[in-house]
PDB file of C-alpha atoms in Angstrom:
ATOM      1  CA  MET V  15      -4.855  14.525  42.936  1.00 68.00           C
ATOM      2  CA  ASP V  16      -7.660  15.476  40.264  1.00 87.00           C
ATOM      3  CA  ILE V  17      -6.597  18.594  39.127  1.00 89.00           C
ATOM      4  CA  GLU V  18      -3.288  16.414  38.238  1.00 89.00           C
ATOM      5  CA  ARG V  19      -5.320  13.479  36.816  1.00 89.00           C
ATOM      6  CA  LYS V  20      -6.972  16.109  34.284  1.00 86.00           C
ATOM      7  CA  ASN V  21      -3.235  17.467  33.880  1.00 88.00           C
ATOM      8  CA  ILE V  22      -1.872  13.800  33.117  1.00 89.00           C
ATOM      9  CA  GLN V  23      -4.870  13.196  30.319  1.00 88.00           C
ATOM     10  CA  ALA V  24      -4.897  16.369  28.625  1.00 87.00           C
ATOM     11  CA  TYR V  25      -0.822  15.721  27.857  1.00 89.00           C
ATOM     12  CA  GLU V  26      -1.905  12.317  26.798  1.00 89.00           C
ATOM     13  CA  TYR V  27      -4.201  13.362  25.014  1.00 88.00           C
ATOM     14  CA  LEU V  28      -1.985  16.428  23.385  1.00 89.00           C
ATOM     15  CA  CYS V  29       0.544  13.830  22.725  1.00 88.00           C
ATOM     16  CA  HIS V  30      -1.300  11.771  21.079  1.00 89.00           C
ATOM     17  CA  VAL V  31      -2.802  14.690  18.606  1.00 92.00           C
ATOM     18  CA  GLU V  32       1.378  15.750  17.631  1.00 92.00           C
ATOM     19  CA  GLU V  33       2.063  11.644  17.076  1.00 91.00           C
ATOM     20  CA  ALA V  34      -1.289  11.336  15.310  1.00 92.00           C
ATOM     21  CA  ARG V  35      -0.017  15.058  13.049  1.00 94.00           C
ATOM     22  CA  ASP V  36       2.947  13.700  12.526  1.00 94.00           C
ATOM     23  CA  TRP V  37       2.063  10.189  11.206  1.00 92.00           C
ATOM     24  CA  ILE V  38       0.333  11.879   8.501  1.00 94.00           C
ATOM     25  CA  GLU V  39       2.895  14.303   7.495  1.00 94.00           C
ATOM     26  CA  ARG V  40       4.822  11.171   6.970  1.00 92.00           C
ATOM     27  CA  CYS V  41       2.352   9.593   5.013  1.00 91.00           C
ATOM     28  CA  ILE V  42       1.307  12.504   2.700  1.00 92.00           C
ATOM     29  CA  GLU V  43       4.866  14.314   3.017  1.00 92.00           C
ATOM     30  CA  GLU V  44       3.604  17.516   4.103  1.00 93.00           C
ATOM     31  CA  GLN V  45       4.021  20.151   6.416  1.00 95.00           C
ATOM     32  CA  ILE V  46       0.976  20.289   8.481  1.00 93.00           C
ATOM     33  CA  ASP V  47       0.588  23.543  10.865  1.00 91.00           C
ATOM     34  CA  SER V  48       0.137  21.874  14.536  1.00 87.00           C
ATOM     35  CA  LYS V  49      -2.315  25.383  14.640  1.00 90.00           C
ATOM     36  CA  THR V  50      -4.525  24.320  12.250  1.00 91.00           C
ATOM     37  CA  PHE V  51      -4.422  21.077  12.263  1.00 93.00           C
ATOM     38  CA  GLU V  52      -7.377  20.289  14.321  1.00 92.00           C
ATOM     39  CA  GLU V  53      -9.172  22.615  11.241  1.00 92.00           C
ATOM     40  CA  GLN V  54      -7.425  20.797   8.223  1.00 92.00           C
ATOM     41  CA  LEU V  55      -7.980  17.539   8.832  1.00 93.00           C
ATOM     42  CA  ARG V  56     -12.672  18.742   9.622  1.00 93.00           C
ATOM     43  CA  ARG V  57     -11.587  20.439   5.402  1.00 93.00           C
ATOM     44  CA  GLY V  58     -10.847  16.042   5.538  1.00 93.00           C
ATOM     45  CA  ILE V  59      -7.961  16.824   2.459  1.00 94.00           C
ATOM     46  CA  VAL V  60      -5.150  15.841   4.820  1.00 95.00           C
ATOM     47  CA  LEU V  61      -7.400  12.577   5.482  1.00 95.00           C
ATOM     48  CA  ALA V  62      -8.228  11.886   1.367  1.00 95.00           C
ATOM     49  CA  LYS V  63      -4.263  12.590   0.729  1.00 95.00           C
ATOM     50  CA  LEU V  64      -3.276   9.654   3.572  1.00 95.00           C
ATOM     51  CA  ALA V  65      -6.537   7.094   2.211  1.00 94.00           C
ATOM     52  CA  GLN V  66      -4.894   7.291  -0.747  1.00 94.00           C
ATOM     53  CA  ILE V  67      -1.530   6.239   0.192  1.00 92.00           C
ATOM     54  CA  ILE V  68      -2.926   4.009   2.073  1.00 92.00           C
ATOM     55  CA  GLN V  69      -5.217   2.728  -0.534  1.00 92.00           C
ATOM     56  CA  PRO V  70      -3.466   4.496  -4.192  1.00 92.00           C
ATOM     57  CA  GLY V  71      -7.165   4.520  -6.183  1.00 93.00           C
ATOM     58  CA  SER V  72      -9.788   4.927  -3.766  1.00 92.00           C
ATOM     59  CA  VAL V  73     -10.102   8.846  -3.588  1.00 93.00           C
ATOM     60  CA  LYS V  74     -11.191  10.286  -6.817  1.00 92.00           C
ATOM     61  CA  LYS V  75     -11.382  14.056  -6.622  1.00 92.00           C
ATOM     62  CA  ILE V  76     -10.417  15.523  -3.728  1.00 92.00           C
ATOM     63  CA  PHE V  77     -12.233  19.545  -2.662  1.00 90.00           C
ATOM     64  CA  ASP V  78     -10.877  21.523  -1.589  1.00 87.00           C
ATOM     65  CA  ALA V  79     -12.350  25.002  -0.873  1.00 84.00           C
ATOM     66  CA  GLU V  80     -10.625  27.418   1.449  1.00 82.00           C
ATOM     67  CA  LYS V  81     -14.000  27.530   4.040  1.00 85.00           C
ATOM     68  CA  LEU V  82     -15.629  25.083   5.546  1.00 83.00           C
ATOM     69  CA  GLN V  83     -18.322  23.112   2.687  1.00 87.00           C
ATOM     70  CA  TYR V  84     -20.662  20.319   3.731  1.00 86.00           C
ATOM     71  CA  ARG V  85     -18.697  19.202   0.483  1.00 88.00           C
ATOM     72  CA  HIS V  86     -15.832  18.748   2.293  1.00 90.00           C
ATOM     73  CA  SER V  87     -17.201  15.707   4.146  1.00 92.00           C
ATOM     74  CA  ASP V  88     -16.312  13.401   0.708  1.00 94.00           C
ATOM     75  CA  ASN V  89     -12.943  13.856   1.734  1.00 93.00           C
ATOM     76  CA  ILE V  90     -13.092  12.337   4.881  1.00 95.00           C
ATOM     77  CA  ASN V  91     -15.756   9.901   3.506  1.00 95.00           C
ATOM     78  CA  TYR V  92     -12.746   8.370   1.579  1.00 95.00           C
ATOM     79  CA  LEU V  93     -11.105   7.833   4.905  1.00 96.00           C
ATOM     80  CA  PHE V  94     -14.114   5.790   6.386  1.00 96.00           C
ATOM     81  CA  ASN V  95     -14.014   3.406   3.165  1.00 95.00           C
ATOM     82  CA  VAL V  96     -10.193   3.164   3.204  1.00 94.00           C
ATOM     83  CA  MET V  97     -10.664   2.053   7.091  1.00 94.00           C
ATOM     84  CA  ARG V  98     -13.180  -0.483   5.839  1.00 94.00           C
ATOM     85  CA  ASN V  99     -11.477  -1.976   2.712  1.00 93.00           C
ATOM     86  CA  ILE V 100      -8.328  -3.079   4.699  1.00 90.00           C
ATOM     87  CA  LYS V 101     -11.220  -4.127   7.937  1.00 89.00           C
ATOM     88  CA  PHE V 102      -9.675  -2.055  10.129  1.00 90.00           C
ATOM     89  CA  PRO V 103     -11.924  -2.121  13.239  1.00 90.00           C
ATOM     90  CA  GLU V 104     -15.404  -0.814  12.990  1.00 91.00           C
ATOM     91  CA  ASN V 105     -15.505   0.400  17.150  1.00 91.00           C
ATOM     92  CA  PHE V 106     -12.582   2.866  16.604  1.00 91.00           C
ATOM     93  CA  ILE V 107     -13.644   4.295  13.613  1.00 94.00           C
ATOM     94  CA  PHE V 108     -15.069   7.703  14.174  1.00 95.00           C
ATOM     95  CA  GLU V 109     -18.699   9.305  12.856  1.00 95.00           C
ATOM     96  CA  LEU V 110     -18.834  12.403  10.146  1.00 94.00           C
ATOM     97  CA  THR V 111     -20.548  14.322  13.190  1.00 94.00           C
ATOM     98  CA  ASP V 112     -17.658  13.694  15.395  1.00 95.00           C
ATOM     99  CA  LEU V 113     -15.299  15.377  12.615  1.00 94.00           C
ATOM    100  CA  TYR V 114     -17.045  17.881  11.053  1.00 90.00           C
ATOM    101  CA  ASP V 115     -18.973  19.098  13.674  1.00 92.00           C
ATOM    102  CA  LYS V 116     -16.462  18.938  15.895  1.00 91.00           C
ATOM    103  CA  LYS V 117     -18.749  16.428  18.556  1.00 95.00           C
ATOM    104  CA  ASN V 118     -15.290  14.147  19.206  1.00 94.00           C
ATOM    105  CA  ILE V 119     -12.305  15.748  17.459  1.00 94.00           C
ATOM    106  CA  PRO V 120     -10.832  12.681  20.824  1.00 93.00           C
ATOM    107  CA  LYS V 121     -12.255  10.241  18.845  1.00 94.00           C
ATOM    108  CA  VAL V 122     -10.565  11.437  16.154  1.00 95.00           C
ATOM    109  CA  ILE V 123      -7.027  11.549  17.129  1.00 93.00           C
ATOM    110  CA  TYR V 124      -7.439   8.314  18.582  1.00 92.00           C
ATOM    111  CA  CYS V 125      -8.914   6.585  15.510  1.00 93.00           C
ATOM    112  CA  LEU V 126      -5.557   8.371  13.830  1.00 94.00           C
ATOM    113  CA  HIS V 127      -3.484   6.919  16.096  1.00 88.00           C
ATOM    114  CA  ALA V 128      -5.263   3.202  16.006  1.00 90.00           C
ATOM    115  CA  LEU V 129      -4.547   3.341  12.605  1.00 92.00           C
ATOM    116  CA  ARG V 130      -1.364   4.083  12.829  1.00 90.00           C
ATOM    117  CA  TYR V 131      -0.711   1.154  14.616  1.00 87.00           C
ATOM    118  CA  ILE V 132      -2.188  -0.908  13.000  1.00 86.00           C
ATOM    119  CA  ARG V 133      -0.231  -0.598   9.742  1.00 85.00           C
ATOM    120  CA  LYS V 134       2.799  -0.302  11.536  1.00 81.00           C
ATOM    121  CA  SER V 135       2.117  -3.954  12.895  1.00 75.00           C
ATOM    122  CA  ASN V 136       1.126  -4.919   9.284  1.00 71.00           C
ATOM    123  CA  SER V 137       4.535  -4.098   7.917  1.00 68.00           C
ATOM    124  CA  ILE V 138       6.323  -5.496  10.830  1.00 59.00           C
ATOM    125  CA  LEU V 139       3.837  -9.033  10.074  1.00 53.00           C
ATOM    126  CA  LYS V 140       4.652  -8.102   6.022  1.00 61.00           C
ATOM    127  CA  ASN V 141       9.153  -7.692   6.038  1.00 61.00           C
ATOM    128  CA  LYS V 142       9.001 -10.174   8.619  1.00 58.00           C
ATOM    129  CA  LYS V 143       7.237 -12.917   5.839  1.00 59.00           C
ATOM    130  CA  LYS V 144       9.922 -11.219   3.572  1.00 61.00           C
ATOM    131  CA  ASN V 145      12.794 -12.126   5.260  1.00 60.00           C
ATOM    132  CA  LYS V 146      11.100 -15.752   6.129  1.00 58.00           C
ATOM    133  CA  LYS V 147      11.217 -16.108   2.551  1.00 58.00           C
ATOM    134  CA  LYS V 148      14.888 -14.885   1.951  1.00 58.00           C
ATOM    135  CA  LYS V 149      16.080 -17.097   4.442  1.00 56.00           C
ATOM    136  CA  LYS V 150      14.703 -19.968   2.723  1.00 56.00           C
ATOM    137  CA  LYS V 151      16.025 -18.831  -0.318  1.00 56.00           C
ATOM    138  CA  LYS V 152      19.052 -18.564   1.160  1.00 54.00           C
ATOM    139  CA  ILE V 153      19.449 -21.780   2.502  1.00 53.00           C
ATOM    140  CA  ILE V 154      18.371 -23.097  -1.378  1.00 53.00           C
ATOM    141  CA  ASN V 155      21.180 -21.493  -2.794  1.00 52.00           C
ATOM    142  CA  ILE V 156      23.681 -22.220  -0.198  1.00 53.00           C
ATOM    143  CA  GLU V 157      22.996 -26.118   0.043  1.00 53.00           C
ATOM    144  CA  TYR V 158      23.264 -26.201  -4.028  1.00 49.00           C
ATOM    145  CA  SER V 159      25.630 -24.368  -4.509  1.00 52.00           C
ATOM    146  CA  TYR V 160      27.228 -26.332  -1.968  1.00 52.00           C
ATOM    147  CA  ILE V 161      25.785 -29.917  -4.104  1.00 55.00           C
ATOM    148  CA  ILE V 162      27.361 -28.243  -7.273  1.00 53.00           C
ATOM    149  CA  TYR V 163      31.083 -28.477  -5.599  1.00 52.00           C
ATOM    150  CA  ILE V 164      30.948 -31.590  -4.589  1.00 57.00           C
ATOM    151  CA  HIS V 165      29.634 -32.530  -8.175  1.00 50.00           C
ATOM    152  CA  ILE V 166      32.488 -30.413  -9.363  1.00 57.00           C
ATOM    153  CA  SER V 167      35.130 -32.260  -6.891  1.00 59.00           C
ATOM    154  CA  ILE V 168      33.485 -35.761  -7.653  1.00 58.00           C
ATOM    155  CA  ILE V 169      34.145 -34.422 -10.994  1.00 56.00           C
ATOM    156  CA  GLN V 170      37.572 -33.751 -10.745  1.00 58.00           C
ATOM    157  CA  SER V 171      39.382 -36.470  -9.115  1.00 58.00           C
ATOM    158  CA  LEU V 172      37.608 -38.326 -12.093  1.00 51.00           C
ATOM    159  CA  PHE V 173      38.842 -36.036 -14.493  1.00 50.00           C
ATOM    160  CA  ARG V 174      42.132 -37.136 -12.632  1.00 53.00           C
ATOM    161  CA  SER V 175      42.105 -40.466 -12.162  1.00 51.00           C
ATOM    162  CA  TYR V 176      41.364 -41.416 -15.325  1.00 47.00           C
ATOM    163  CA  TRP V 177      43.411 -39.415 -17.624  1.00 47.00           C
ATOM    164  CA  PHE V 178      46.166 -38.675 -14.195  1.00 46.00           C
ATOM    165  CA  PRO V 179      46.674 -42.342 -13.557  1.00 49.00           C
ATOM    166  CA  SER V 180      49.098 -42.623 -10.890  1.00 48.00           C
ATOM    167  CA  SER V 181      52.256 -44.653 -10.371  1.00 43.00           C
ATOM    168  CA  SER V 182      53.892 -46.981  -8.146  1.00 39.00           C
ATOM    169  CA  CYS V 183      56.997 -47.520  -8.277  1.00 36.00           C
TER     170      CYS V 183
END
């Protein structure tokens, strides 16, 4: 039973990893190799690009070197700043050592997963607000055009009755 439970947990974690990778790929419009995904996260380049997508202008310069260096932590810090700027819950934010030193990679993945979920729910709320505004505008336009139609028909009937009086025979 314990082995089965551990296998299920491992499977769910791997699903979260793939979902996070897919989401980042869609956001930054680049392919990320599944085998090197963890290393690419550690270098922070994809995270800095993601931060730039979420909040344009938030990334000054992305440090891009093949070998992992401490300056890569600047790339990760860009994402931290963006998450704090958008008021992402602090308890979901991982620490730099969780990723850079591989101390808690699952927390990093769950953070990205939560970030995706919050961004998606915020965009749904924004779309609903826009749709409500559009519906109100449509109703106002329909009412306005109906009023104009009534006015025109009244004016036409007045015009006809003035210029073409009906003669009773």
